[in-house]
PDB file of C-alpha atoms in Angstrom:
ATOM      1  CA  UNK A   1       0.000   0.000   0.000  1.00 57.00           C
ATOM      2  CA  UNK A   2       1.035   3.690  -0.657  1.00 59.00           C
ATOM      3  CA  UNK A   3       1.053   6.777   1.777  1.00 65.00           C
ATOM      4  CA  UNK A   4      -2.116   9.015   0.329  1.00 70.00           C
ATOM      5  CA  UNK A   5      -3.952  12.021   1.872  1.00 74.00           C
ATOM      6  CA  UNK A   6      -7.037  13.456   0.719  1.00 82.00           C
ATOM      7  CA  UNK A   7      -5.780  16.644   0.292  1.00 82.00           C
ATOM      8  CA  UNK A   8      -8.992  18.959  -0.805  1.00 83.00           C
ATOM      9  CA  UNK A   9     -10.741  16.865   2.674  1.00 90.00           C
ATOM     10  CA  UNK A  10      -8.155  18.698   4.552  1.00 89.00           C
ATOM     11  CA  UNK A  11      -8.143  21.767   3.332  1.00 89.00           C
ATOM     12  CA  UNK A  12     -11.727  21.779   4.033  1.00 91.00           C
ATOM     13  CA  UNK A  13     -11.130  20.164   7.422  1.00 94.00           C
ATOM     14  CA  UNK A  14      -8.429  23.419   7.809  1.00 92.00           C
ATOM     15  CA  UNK A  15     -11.144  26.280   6.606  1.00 93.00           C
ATOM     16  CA  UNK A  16     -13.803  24.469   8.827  1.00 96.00           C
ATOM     17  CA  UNK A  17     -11.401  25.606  11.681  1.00 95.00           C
ATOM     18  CA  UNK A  18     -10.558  28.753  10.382  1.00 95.00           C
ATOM     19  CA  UNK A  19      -7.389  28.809   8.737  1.00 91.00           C
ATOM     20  CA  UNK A  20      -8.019  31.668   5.692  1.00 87.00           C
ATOM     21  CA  UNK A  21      -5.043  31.253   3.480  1.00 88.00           C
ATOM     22  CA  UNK A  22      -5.109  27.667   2.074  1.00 87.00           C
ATOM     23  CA  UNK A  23      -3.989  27.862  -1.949  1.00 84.00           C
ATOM     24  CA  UNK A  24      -5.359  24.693  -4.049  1.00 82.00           C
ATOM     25  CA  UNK A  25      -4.035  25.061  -7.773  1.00 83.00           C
ATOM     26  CA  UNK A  26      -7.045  22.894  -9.552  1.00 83.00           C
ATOM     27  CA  UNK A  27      -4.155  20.852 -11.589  1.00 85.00           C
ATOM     28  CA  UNK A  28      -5.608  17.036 -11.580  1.00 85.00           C
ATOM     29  CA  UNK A  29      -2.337  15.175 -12.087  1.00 82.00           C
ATOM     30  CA  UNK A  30      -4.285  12.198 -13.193  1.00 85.00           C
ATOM     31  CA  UNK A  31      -6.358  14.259 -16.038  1.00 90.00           C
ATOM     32  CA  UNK A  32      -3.105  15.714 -17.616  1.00 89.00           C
ATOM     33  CA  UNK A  33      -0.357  13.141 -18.014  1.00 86.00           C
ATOM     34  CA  UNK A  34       1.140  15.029 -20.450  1.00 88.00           C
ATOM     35  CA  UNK A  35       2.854  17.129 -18.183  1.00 87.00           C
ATOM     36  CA  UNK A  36       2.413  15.448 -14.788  1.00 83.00           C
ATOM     37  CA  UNK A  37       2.957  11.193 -13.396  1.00 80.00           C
ATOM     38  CA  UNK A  38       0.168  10.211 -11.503  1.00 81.00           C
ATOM     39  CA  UNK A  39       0.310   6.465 -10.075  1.00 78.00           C
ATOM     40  CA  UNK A  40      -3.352   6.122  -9.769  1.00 78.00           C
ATOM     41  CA  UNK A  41      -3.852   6.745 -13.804  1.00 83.00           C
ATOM     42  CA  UNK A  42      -0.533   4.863 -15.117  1.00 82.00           C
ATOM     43  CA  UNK A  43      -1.309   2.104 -12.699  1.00 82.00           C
ATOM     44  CA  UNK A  44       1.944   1.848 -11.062  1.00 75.00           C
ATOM     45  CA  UNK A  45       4.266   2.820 -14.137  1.00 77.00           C
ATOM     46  CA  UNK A  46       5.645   5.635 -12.115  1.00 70.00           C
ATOM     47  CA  UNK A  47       7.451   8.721 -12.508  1.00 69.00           C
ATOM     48  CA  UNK A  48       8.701  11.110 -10.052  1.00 71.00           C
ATOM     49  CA  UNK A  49       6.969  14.262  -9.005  1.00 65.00           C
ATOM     50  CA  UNK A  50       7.583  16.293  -5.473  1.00 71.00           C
ATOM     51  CA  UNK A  51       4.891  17.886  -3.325  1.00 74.00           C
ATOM     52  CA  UNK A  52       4.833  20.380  -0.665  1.00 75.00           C
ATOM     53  CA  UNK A  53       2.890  21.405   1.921  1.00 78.00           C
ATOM     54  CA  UNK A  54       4.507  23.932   4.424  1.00 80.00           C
ATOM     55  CA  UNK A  55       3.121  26.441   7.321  1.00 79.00           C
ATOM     56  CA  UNK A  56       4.739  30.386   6.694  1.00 78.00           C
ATOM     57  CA  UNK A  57       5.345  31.352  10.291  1.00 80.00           C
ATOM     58  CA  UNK A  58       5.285  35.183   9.114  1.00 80.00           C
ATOM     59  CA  UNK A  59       2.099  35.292   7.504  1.00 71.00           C
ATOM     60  CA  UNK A  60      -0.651  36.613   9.782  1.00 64.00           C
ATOM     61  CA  UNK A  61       1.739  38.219  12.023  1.00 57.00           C
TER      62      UNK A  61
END
């Protein structure tokens, strides 16, 4: 099995408790293969792609 979060249920989970500044690009990784991998669409022929998800201490401050 592979790690997976469901990553638009958070971000609603994080509004829900008030967090204002969440940024969700749209980009379906699964629905453009042309420029992106996506496991769950090549069934397991895999690429390599990097996420991140990060707090900014500053912001808010």
């Amino acid at each position: 099995m592979h790690p997976s979060a469901a990553l638009r249920k958070i971000a609603r989970q994080c509004r829900a408790l008030g967090v204002k500044q969440i940024h969700d690009s749209g980009i379906c990784t699964a629905c453009d293969l042309g420029r992106y991998y996506s496991y769950r669409a090549e069934k397991g022929k895999t690429g390599r792609m990097l996420a991140l998800i990060g707090l900014n201490p500053t912001i808010g401050n």
